[in-house]
JSON list of C-alpha atoms in Angstrom, two decimals:
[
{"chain": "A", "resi": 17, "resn": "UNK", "atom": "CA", "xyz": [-106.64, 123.48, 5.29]},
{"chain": "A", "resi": 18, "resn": "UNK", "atom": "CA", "xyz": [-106.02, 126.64, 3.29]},
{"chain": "A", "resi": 19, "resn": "UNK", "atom": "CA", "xyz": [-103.02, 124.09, 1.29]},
{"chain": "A", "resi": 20, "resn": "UNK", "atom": "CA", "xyz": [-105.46, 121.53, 1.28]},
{"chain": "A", "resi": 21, "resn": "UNK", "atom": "CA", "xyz": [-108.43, 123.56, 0.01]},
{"chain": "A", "resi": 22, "resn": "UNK", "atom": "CA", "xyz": [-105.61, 125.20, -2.87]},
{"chain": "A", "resi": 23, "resn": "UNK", "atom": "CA", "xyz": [-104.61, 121.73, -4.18]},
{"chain": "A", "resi": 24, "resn": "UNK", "atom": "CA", "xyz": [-108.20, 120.88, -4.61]},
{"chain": "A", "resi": 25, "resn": "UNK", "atom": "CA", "xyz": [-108.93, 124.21, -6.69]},
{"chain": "A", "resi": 26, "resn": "UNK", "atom": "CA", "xyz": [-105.79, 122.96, -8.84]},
{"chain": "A", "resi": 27, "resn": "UNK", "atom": "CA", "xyz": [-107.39, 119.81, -9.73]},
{"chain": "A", "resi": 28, "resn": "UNK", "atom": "CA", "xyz": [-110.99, 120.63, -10.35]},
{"chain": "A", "resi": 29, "resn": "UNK", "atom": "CA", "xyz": [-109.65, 123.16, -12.93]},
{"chain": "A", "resi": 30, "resn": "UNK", "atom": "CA", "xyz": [-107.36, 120.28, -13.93]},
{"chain": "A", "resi": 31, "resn": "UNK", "atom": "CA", "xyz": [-110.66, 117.86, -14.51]},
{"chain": "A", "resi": 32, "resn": "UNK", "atom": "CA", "xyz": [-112.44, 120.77, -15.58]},
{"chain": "A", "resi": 33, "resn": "UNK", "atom": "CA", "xyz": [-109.68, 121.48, -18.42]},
{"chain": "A", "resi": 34, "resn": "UNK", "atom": "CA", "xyz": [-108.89, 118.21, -19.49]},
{"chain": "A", "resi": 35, "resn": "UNK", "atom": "CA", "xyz": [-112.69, 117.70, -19.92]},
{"chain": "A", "resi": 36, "resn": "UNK", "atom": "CA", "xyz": [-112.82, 120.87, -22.22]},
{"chain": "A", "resi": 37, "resn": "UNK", "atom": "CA", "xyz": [-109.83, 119.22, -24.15]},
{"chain": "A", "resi": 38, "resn": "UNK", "atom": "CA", "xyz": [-112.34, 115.40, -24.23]},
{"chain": "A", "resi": 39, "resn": "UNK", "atom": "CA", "xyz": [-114.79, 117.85, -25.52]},
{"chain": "A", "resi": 40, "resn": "UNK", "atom": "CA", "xyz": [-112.67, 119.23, -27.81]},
{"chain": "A", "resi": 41, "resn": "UNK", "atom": "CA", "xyz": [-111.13, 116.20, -29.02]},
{"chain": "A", "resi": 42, "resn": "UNK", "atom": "CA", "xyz": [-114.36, 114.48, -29.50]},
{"chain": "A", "resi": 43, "resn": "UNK", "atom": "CA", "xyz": [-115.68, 117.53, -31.25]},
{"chain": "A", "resi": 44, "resn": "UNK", "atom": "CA", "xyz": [-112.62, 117.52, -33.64]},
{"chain": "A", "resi": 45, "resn": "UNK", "atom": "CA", "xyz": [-112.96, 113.76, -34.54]},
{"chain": "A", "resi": 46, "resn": "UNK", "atom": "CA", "xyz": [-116.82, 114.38, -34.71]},
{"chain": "A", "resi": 47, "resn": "UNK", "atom": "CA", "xyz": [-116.13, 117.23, -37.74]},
{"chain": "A", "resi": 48, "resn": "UNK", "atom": "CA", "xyz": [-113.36, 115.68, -39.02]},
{"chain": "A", "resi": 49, "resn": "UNK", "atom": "CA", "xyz": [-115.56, 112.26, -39.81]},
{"chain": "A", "resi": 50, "resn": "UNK", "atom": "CA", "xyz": [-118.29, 114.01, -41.06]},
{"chain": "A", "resi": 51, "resn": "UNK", "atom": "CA", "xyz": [-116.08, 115.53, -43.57]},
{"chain": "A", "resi": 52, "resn": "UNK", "atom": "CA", "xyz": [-115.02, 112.44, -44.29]},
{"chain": "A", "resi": 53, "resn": "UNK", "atom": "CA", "xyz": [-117.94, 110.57, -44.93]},
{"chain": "A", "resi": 54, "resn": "UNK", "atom": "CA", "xyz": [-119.53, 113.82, -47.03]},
{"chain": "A", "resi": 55, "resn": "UNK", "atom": "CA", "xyz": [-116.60, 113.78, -49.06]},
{"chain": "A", "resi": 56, "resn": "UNK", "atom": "CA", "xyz": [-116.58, 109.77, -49.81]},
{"chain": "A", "resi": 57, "resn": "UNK", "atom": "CA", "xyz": [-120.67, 110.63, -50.79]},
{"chain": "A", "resi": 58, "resn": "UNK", "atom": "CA", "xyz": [-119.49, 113.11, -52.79]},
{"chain": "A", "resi": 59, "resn": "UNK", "atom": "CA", "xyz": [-116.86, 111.01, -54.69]},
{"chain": "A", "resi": 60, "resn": "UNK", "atom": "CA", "xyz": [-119.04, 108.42, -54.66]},
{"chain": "A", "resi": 61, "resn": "UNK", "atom": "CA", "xyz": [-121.99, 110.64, -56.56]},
{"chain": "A", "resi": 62, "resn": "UNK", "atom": "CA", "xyz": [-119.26, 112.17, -58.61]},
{"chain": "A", "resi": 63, "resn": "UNK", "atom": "CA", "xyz": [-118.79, 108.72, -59.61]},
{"chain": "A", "resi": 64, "resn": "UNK", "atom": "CA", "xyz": [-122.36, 107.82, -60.05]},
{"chain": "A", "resi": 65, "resn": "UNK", "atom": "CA", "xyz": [-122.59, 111.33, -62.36]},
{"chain": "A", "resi": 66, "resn": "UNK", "atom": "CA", "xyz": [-119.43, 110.69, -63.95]},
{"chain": "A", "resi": 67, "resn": "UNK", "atom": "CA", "xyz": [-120.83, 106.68, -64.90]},
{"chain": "A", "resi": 68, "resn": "UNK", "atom": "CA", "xyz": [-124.13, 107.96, -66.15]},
{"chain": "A", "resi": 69, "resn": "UNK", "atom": "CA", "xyz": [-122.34, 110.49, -68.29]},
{"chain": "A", "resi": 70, "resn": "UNK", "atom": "CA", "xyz": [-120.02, 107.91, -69.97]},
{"chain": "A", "resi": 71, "resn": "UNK", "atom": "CA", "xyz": [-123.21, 105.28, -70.05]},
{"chain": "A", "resi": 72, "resn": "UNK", "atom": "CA", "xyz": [-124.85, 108.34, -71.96]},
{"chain": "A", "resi": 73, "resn": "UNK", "atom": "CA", "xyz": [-121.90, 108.78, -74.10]},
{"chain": "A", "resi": 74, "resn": "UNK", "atom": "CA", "xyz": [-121.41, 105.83, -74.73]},
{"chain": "A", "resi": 75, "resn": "UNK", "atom": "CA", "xyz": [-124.97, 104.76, -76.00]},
{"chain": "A", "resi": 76, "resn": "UNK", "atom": "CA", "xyz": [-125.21, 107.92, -78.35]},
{"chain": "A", "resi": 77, "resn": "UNK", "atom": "CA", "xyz": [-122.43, 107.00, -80.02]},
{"chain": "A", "resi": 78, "resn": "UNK", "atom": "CA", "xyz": [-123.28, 103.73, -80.57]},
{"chain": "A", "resi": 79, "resn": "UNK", "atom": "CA", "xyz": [-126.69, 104.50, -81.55]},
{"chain": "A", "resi": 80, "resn": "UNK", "atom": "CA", "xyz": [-125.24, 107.34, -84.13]},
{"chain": "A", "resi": 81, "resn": "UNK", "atom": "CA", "xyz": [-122.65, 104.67, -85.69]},
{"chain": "A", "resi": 82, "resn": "UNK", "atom": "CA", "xyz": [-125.59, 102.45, -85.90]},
{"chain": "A", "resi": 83, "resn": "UNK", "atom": "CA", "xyz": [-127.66, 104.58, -87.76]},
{"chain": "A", "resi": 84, "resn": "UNK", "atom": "CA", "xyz": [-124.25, 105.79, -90.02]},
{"chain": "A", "resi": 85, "resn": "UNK", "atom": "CA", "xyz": [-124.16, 102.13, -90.51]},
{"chain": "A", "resi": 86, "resn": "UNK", "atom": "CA", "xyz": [-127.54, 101.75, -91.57]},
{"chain": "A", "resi": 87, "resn": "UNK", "atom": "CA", "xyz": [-127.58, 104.43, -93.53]},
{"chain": "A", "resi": 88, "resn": "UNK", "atom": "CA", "xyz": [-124.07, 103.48, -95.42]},
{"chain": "A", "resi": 89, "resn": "UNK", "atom": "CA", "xyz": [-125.85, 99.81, -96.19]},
{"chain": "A", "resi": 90, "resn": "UNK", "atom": "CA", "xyz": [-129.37, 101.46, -97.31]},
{"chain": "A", "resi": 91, "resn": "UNK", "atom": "CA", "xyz": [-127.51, 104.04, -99.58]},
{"chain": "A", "resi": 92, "resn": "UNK", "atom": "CA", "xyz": [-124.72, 100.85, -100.62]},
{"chain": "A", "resi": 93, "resn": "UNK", "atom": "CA", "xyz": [-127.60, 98.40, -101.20]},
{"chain": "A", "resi": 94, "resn": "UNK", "atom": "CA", "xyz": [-129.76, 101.16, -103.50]},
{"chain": "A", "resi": 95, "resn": "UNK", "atom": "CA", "xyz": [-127.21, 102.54, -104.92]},
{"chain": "A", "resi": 96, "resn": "UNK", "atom": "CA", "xyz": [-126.91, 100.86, -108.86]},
{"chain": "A", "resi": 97, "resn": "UNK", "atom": "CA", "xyz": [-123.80, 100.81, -110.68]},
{"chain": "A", "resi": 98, "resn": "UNK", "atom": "CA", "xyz": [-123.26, 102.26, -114.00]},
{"chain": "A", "resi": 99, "resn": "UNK", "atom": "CA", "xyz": [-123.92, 100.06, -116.61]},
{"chain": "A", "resi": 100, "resn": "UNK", "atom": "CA", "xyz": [-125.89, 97.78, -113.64]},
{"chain": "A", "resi": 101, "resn": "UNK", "atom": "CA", "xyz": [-129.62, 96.72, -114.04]},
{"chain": "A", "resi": 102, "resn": "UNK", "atom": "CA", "xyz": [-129.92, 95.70, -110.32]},
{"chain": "A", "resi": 103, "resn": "UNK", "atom": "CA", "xyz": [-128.58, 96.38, -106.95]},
{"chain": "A", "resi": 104, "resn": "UNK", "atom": "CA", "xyz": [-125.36, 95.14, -106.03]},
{"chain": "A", "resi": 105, "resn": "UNK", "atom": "CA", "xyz": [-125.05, 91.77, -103.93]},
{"chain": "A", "resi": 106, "resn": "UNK", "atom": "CA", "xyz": [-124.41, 91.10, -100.54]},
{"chain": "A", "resi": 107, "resn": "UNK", "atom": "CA", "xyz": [-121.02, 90.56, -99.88]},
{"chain": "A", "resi": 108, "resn": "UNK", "atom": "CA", "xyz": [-120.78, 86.64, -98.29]},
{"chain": "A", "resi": 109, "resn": "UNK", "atom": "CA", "xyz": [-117.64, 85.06, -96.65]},
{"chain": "A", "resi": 110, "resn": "UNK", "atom": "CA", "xyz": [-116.58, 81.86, -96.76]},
{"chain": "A", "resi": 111, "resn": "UNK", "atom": "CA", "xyz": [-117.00, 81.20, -93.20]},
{"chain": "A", "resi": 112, "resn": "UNK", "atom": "CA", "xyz": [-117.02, 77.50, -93.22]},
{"chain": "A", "resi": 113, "resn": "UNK", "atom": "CA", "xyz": [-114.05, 76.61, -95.14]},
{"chain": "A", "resi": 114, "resn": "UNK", "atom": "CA", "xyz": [-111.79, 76.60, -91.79]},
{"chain": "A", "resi": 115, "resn": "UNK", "atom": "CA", "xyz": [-114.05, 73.90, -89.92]},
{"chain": "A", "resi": 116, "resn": "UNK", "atom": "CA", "xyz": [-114.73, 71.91, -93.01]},
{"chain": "A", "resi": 117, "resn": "UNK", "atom": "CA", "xyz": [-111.05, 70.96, -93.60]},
{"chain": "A", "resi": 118, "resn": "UNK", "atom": "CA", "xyz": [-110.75, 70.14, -89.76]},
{"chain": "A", "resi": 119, "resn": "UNK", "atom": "CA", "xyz": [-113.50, 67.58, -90.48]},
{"chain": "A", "resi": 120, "resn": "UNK", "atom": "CA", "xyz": [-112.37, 65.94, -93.17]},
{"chain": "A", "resi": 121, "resn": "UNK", "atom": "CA", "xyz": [-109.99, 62.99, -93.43]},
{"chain": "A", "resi": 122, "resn": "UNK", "atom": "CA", "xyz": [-108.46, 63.52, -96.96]},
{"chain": "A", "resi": 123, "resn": "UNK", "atom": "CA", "xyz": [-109.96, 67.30, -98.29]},
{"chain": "A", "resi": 124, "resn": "UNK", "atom": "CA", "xyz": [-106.93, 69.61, -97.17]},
{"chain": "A", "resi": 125, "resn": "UNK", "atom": "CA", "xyz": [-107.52, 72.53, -99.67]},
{"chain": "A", "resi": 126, "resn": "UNK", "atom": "CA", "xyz": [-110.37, 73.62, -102.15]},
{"chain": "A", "resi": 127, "resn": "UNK", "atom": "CA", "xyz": [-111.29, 77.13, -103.72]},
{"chain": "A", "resi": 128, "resn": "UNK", "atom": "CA", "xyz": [-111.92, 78.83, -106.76]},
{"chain": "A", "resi": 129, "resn": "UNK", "atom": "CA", "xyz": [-112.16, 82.22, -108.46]},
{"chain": "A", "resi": 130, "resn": "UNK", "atom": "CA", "xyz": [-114.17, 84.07, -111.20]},
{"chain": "A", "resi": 131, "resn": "UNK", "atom": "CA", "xyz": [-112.59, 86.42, -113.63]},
{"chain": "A", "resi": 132, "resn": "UNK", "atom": "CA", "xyz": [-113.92, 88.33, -117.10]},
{"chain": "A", "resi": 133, "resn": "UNK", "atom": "CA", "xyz": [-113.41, 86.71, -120.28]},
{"chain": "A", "resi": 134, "resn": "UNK", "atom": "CA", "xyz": [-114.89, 89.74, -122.20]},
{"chain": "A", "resi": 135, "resn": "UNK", "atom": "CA", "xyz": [-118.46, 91.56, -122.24]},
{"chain": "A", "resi": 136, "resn": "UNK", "atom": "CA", "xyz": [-120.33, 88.25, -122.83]},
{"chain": "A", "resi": 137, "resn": "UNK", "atom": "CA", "xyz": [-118.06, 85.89, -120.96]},
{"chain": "A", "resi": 138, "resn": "UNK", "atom": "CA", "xyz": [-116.75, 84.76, -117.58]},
{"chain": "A", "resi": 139, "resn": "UNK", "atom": "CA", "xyz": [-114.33, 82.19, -116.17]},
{"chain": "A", "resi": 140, "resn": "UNK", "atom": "CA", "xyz": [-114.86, 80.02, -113.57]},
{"chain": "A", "resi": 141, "resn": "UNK", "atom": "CA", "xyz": [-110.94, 78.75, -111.84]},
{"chain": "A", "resi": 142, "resn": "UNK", "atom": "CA", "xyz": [-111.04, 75.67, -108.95]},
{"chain": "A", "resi": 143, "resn": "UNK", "atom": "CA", "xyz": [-108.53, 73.82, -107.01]},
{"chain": "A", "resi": 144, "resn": "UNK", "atom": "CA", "xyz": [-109.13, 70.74, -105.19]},
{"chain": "A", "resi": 145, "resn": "UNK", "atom": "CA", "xyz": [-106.32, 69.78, -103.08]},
{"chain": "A", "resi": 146, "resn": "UNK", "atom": "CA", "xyz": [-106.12, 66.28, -101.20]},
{"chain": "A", "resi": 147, "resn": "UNK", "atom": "CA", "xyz": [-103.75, 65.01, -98.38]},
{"chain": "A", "resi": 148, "resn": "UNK", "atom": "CA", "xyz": [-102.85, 61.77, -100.76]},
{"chain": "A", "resi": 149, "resn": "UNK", "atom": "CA", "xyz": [-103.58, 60.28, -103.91]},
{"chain": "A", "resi": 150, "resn": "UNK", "atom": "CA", "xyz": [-107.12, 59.18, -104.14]},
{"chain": "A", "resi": 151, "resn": "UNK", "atom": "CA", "xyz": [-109.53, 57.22, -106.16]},
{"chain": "A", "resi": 152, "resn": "UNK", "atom": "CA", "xyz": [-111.37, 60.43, -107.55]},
{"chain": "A", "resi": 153, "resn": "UNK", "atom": "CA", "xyz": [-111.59, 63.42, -107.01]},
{"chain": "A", "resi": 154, "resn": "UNK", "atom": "CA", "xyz": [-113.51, 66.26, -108.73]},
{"chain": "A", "resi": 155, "resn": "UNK", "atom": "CA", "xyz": [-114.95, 70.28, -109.50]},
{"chain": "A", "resi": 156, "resn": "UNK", "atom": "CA", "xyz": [-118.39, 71.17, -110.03]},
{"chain": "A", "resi": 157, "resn": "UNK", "atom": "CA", "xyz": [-118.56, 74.19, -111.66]},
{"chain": "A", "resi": 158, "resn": "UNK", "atom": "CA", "xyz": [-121.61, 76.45, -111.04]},
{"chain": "A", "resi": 159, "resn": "UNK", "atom": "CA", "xyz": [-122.25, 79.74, -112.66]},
{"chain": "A", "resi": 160, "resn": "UNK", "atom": "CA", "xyz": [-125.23, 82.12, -110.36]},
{"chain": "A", "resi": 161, "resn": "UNK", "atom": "CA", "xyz": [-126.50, 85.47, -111.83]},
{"chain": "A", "resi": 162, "resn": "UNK", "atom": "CA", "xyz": [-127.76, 87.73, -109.23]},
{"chain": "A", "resi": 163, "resn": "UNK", "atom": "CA", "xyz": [-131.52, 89.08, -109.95]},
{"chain": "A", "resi": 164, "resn": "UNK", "atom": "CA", "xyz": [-131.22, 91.75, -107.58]},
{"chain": "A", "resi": 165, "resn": "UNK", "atom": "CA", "xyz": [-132.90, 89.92, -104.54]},
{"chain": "A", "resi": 166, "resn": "UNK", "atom": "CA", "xyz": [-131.73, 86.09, -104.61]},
{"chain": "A", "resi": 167, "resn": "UNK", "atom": "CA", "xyz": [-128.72, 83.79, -106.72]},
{"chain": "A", "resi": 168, "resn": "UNK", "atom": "CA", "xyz": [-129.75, 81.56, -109.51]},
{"chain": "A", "resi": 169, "resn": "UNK", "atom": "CA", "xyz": [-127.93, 79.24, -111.22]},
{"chain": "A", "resi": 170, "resn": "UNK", "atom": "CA", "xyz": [-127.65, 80.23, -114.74]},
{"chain": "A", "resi": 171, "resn": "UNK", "atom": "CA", "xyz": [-124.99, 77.46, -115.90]},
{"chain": "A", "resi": 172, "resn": "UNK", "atom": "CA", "xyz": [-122.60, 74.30, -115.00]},
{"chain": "A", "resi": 173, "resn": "UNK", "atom": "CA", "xyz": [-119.44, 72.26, -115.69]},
{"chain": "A", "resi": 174, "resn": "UNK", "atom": "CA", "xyz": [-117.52, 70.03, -113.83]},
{"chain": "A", "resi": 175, "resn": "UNK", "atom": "CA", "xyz": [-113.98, 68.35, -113.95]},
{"chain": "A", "resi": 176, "resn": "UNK", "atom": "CA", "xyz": [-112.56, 64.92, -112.75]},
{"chain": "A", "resi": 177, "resn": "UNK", "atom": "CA", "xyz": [-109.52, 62.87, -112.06]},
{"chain": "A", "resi": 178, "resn": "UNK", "atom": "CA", "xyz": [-108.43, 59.33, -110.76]},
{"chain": "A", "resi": 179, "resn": "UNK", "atom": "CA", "xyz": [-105.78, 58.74, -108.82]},
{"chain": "A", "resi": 180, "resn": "UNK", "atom": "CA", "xyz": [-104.56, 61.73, -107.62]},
{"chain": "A", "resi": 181, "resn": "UNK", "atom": "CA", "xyz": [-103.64, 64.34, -105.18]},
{"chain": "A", "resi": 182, "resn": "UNK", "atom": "CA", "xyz": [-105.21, 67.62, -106.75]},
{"chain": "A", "resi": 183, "resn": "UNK", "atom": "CA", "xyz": [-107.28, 68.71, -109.07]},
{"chain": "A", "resi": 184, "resn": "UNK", "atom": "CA", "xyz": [-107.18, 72.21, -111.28]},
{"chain": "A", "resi": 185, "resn": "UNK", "atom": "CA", "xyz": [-109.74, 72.87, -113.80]},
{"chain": "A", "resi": 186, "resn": "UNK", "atom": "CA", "xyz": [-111.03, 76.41, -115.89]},
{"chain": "A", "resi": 187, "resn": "UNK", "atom": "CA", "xyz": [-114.73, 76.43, -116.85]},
{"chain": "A", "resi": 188, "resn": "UNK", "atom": "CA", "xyz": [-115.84, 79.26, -119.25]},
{"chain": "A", "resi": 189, "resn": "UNK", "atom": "CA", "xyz": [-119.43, 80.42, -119.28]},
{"chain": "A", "resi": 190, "resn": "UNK", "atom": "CA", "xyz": [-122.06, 83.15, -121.61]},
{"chain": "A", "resi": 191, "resn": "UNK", "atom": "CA", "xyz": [-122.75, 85.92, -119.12]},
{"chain": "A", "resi": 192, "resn": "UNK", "atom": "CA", "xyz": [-125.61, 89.09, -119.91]},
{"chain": "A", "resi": 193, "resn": "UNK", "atom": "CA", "xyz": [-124.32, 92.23, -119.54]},
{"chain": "A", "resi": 194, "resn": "UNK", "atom": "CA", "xyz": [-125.60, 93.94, -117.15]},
{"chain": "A", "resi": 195, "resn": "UNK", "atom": "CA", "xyz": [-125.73, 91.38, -114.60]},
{"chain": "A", "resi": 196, "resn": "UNK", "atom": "CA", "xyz": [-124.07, 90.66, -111.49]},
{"chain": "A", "resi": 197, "resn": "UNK", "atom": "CA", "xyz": [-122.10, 86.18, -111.35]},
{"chain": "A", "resi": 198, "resn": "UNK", "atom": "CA", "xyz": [-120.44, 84.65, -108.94]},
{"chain": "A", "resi": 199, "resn": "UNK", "atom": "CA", "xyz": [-118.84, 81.28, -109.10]},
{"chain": "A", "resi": 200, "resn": "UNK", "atom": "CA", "xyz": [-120.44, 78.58, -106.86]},
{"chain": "A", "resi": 201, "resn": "UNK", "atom": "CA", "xyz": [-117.68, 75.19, -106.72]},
{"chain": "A", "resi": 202, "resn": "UNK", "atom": "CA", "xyz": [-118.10, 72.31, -104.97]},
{"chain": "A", "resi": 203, "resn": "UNK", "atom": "CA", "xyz": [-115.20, 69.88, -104.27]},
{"chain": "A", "resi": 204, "resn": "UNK", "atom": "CA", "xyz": [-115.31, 66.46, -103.37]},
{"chain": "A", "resi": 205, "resn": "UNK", "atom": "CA", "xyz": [-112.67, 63.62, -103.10]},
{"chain": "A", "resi": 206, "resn": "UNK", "atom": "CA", "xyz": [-113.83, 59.52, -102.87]},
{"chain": "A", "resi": 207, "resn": "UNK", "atom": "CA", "xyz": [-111.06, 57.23, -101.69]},
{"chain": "A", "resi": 208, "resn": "UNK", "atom": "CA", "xyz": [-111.97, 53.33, -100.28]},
{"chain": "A", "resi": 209, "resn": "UNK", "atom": "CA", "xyz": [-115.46, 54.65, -100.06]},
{"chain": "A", "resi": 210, "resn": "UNK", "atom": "CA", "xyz": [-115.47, 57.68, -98.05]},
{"chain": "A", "resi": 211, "resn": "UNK", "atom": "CA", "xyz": [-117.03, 60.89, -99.93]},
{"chain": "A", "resi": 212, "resn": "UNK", "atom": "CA", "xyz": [-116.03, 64.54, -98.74]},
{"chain": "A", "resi": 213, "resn": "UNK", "atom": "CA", "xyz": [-116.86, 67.48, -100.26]},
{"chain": "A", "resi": 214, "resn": "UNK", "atom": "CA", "xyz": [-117.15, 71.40, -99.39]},
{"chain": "A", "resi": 215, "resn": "UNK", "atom": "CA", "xyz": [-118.41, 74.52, -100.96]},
{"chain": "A", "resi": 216, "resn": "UNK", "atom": "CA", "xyz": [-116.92, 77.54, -101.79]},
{"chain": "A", "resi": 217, "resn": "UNK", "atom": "CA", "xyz": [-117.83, 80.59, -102.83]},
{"chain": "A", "resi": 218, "resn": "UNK", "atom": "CA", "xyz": [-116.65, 83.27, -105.57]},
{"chain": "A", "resi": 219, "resn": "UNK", "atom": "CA", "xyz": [-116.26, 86.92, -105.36]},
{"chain": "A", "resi": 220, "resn": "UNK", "atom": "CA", "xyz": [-119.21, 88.49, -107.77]},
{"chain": "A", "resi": 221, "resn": "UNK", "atom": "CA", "xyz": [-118.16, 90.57, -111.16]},
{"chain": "A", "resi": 222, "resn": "UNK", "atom": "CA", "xyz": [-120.50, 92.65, -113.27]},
{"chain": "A", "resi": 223, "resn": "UNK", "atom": "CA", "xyz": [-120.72, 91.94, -116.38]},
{"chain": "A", "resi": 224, "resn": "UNK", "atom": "CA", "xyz": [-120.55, 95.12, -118.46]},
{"chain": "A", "resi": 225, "resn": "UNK", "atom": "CA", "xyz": [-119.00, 96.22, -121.72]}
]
């Protein structure tokens, strides 16, 4: 009995132990996930913090450029020129040249280009370029004067051919000093009864002395 009764002490403290240890364990596991899952809030709020401050950033700075960009095109469009009487023009791009060629059948190339004379005069330079010979092809010159708020046409030319694959052709015009032209061209070929044309744009030059 007295073996008996000693074996059973041994494994009630056994039980008793290993349950401490299940305890223990479960404890550990408890702490160690809580850690866990505080820490992945905390990264996760860092993150949240850290994406607010870069949204913040970010939209400062792009509100400041746009107001340094605002005020560089207020102060640029204000701003006159010695020898100017108006405000310089918007600067324009020929933005449609690209997908006009792509249209057409036999227009492969057009431009042109302004360029002082002297004080009182400018020169107007186009190109028409076509993919064969054709029946006619042709410039219109166009002179435009710049009032300060809008383009008007203060003069034109123009220049033809028969027969043939390009077209060059110089156009001088009277200019006021003072004043702001650009060159306005248009280009056009007609072969076998289709008409293309496109327009194209000049740089702008002030007139001055």
């Amino acid at each position: 009995m007295s073996l008996l009764l000693f074996i059973c002490r041994k494994v009630s403290k056994i039980i008793s132990n290993l349950e401490e240890l299940d305890t223990f364990v479960l404890t550990s596991r408890v702490k160690i996930w809580m850690f866990l899952i505080n820490r992945k809030k905390g990264d996760v709020m860092s993150k949240v913090r850290s994406s607010k401050r870069m949204a913040s950033t970010l939209a400062v700075s792009v509100l400041l450029s746009l107001s340094l960009a605002g005020g560089a095109y207020a102060d640029s469009a204000t701003d006159i020129a010695p020898g100017a009487l108006t405000t310089p023009p918007p600067v324009e791009m020929n933005l449609n040249s690209s997908f006009n060629l792509l249209a057409n059948k036999y227009l492969i190339n057009y431009y042109s280009t302004i360029s002082k004379v002297n004080s009182t005069q400018v020169s107007l330079n186009g190109f028409t370029g076509a993919g064969q010979a054709v029946d006619t092809i042709g410039i219109n010159f166009v002179l435009q004067r710049w009032t300060g708020s809008a383009w008007i046409d203060t003069g034109s030319a123009y220049e033809n051919g028969s027969n043939k694959t390009s077209l060059s052709g110089i156009k001088n015009f009277s200019v006021q000093t003072g004043y702001y032209y650009r060159g306005k061209t248009i280009h056009w070929i007609n072969e076998n009864g289709t008409y293309e044309e496109a327009t194209y744009y000049t740089n702008s030059i002030l007139a001055e002395q």
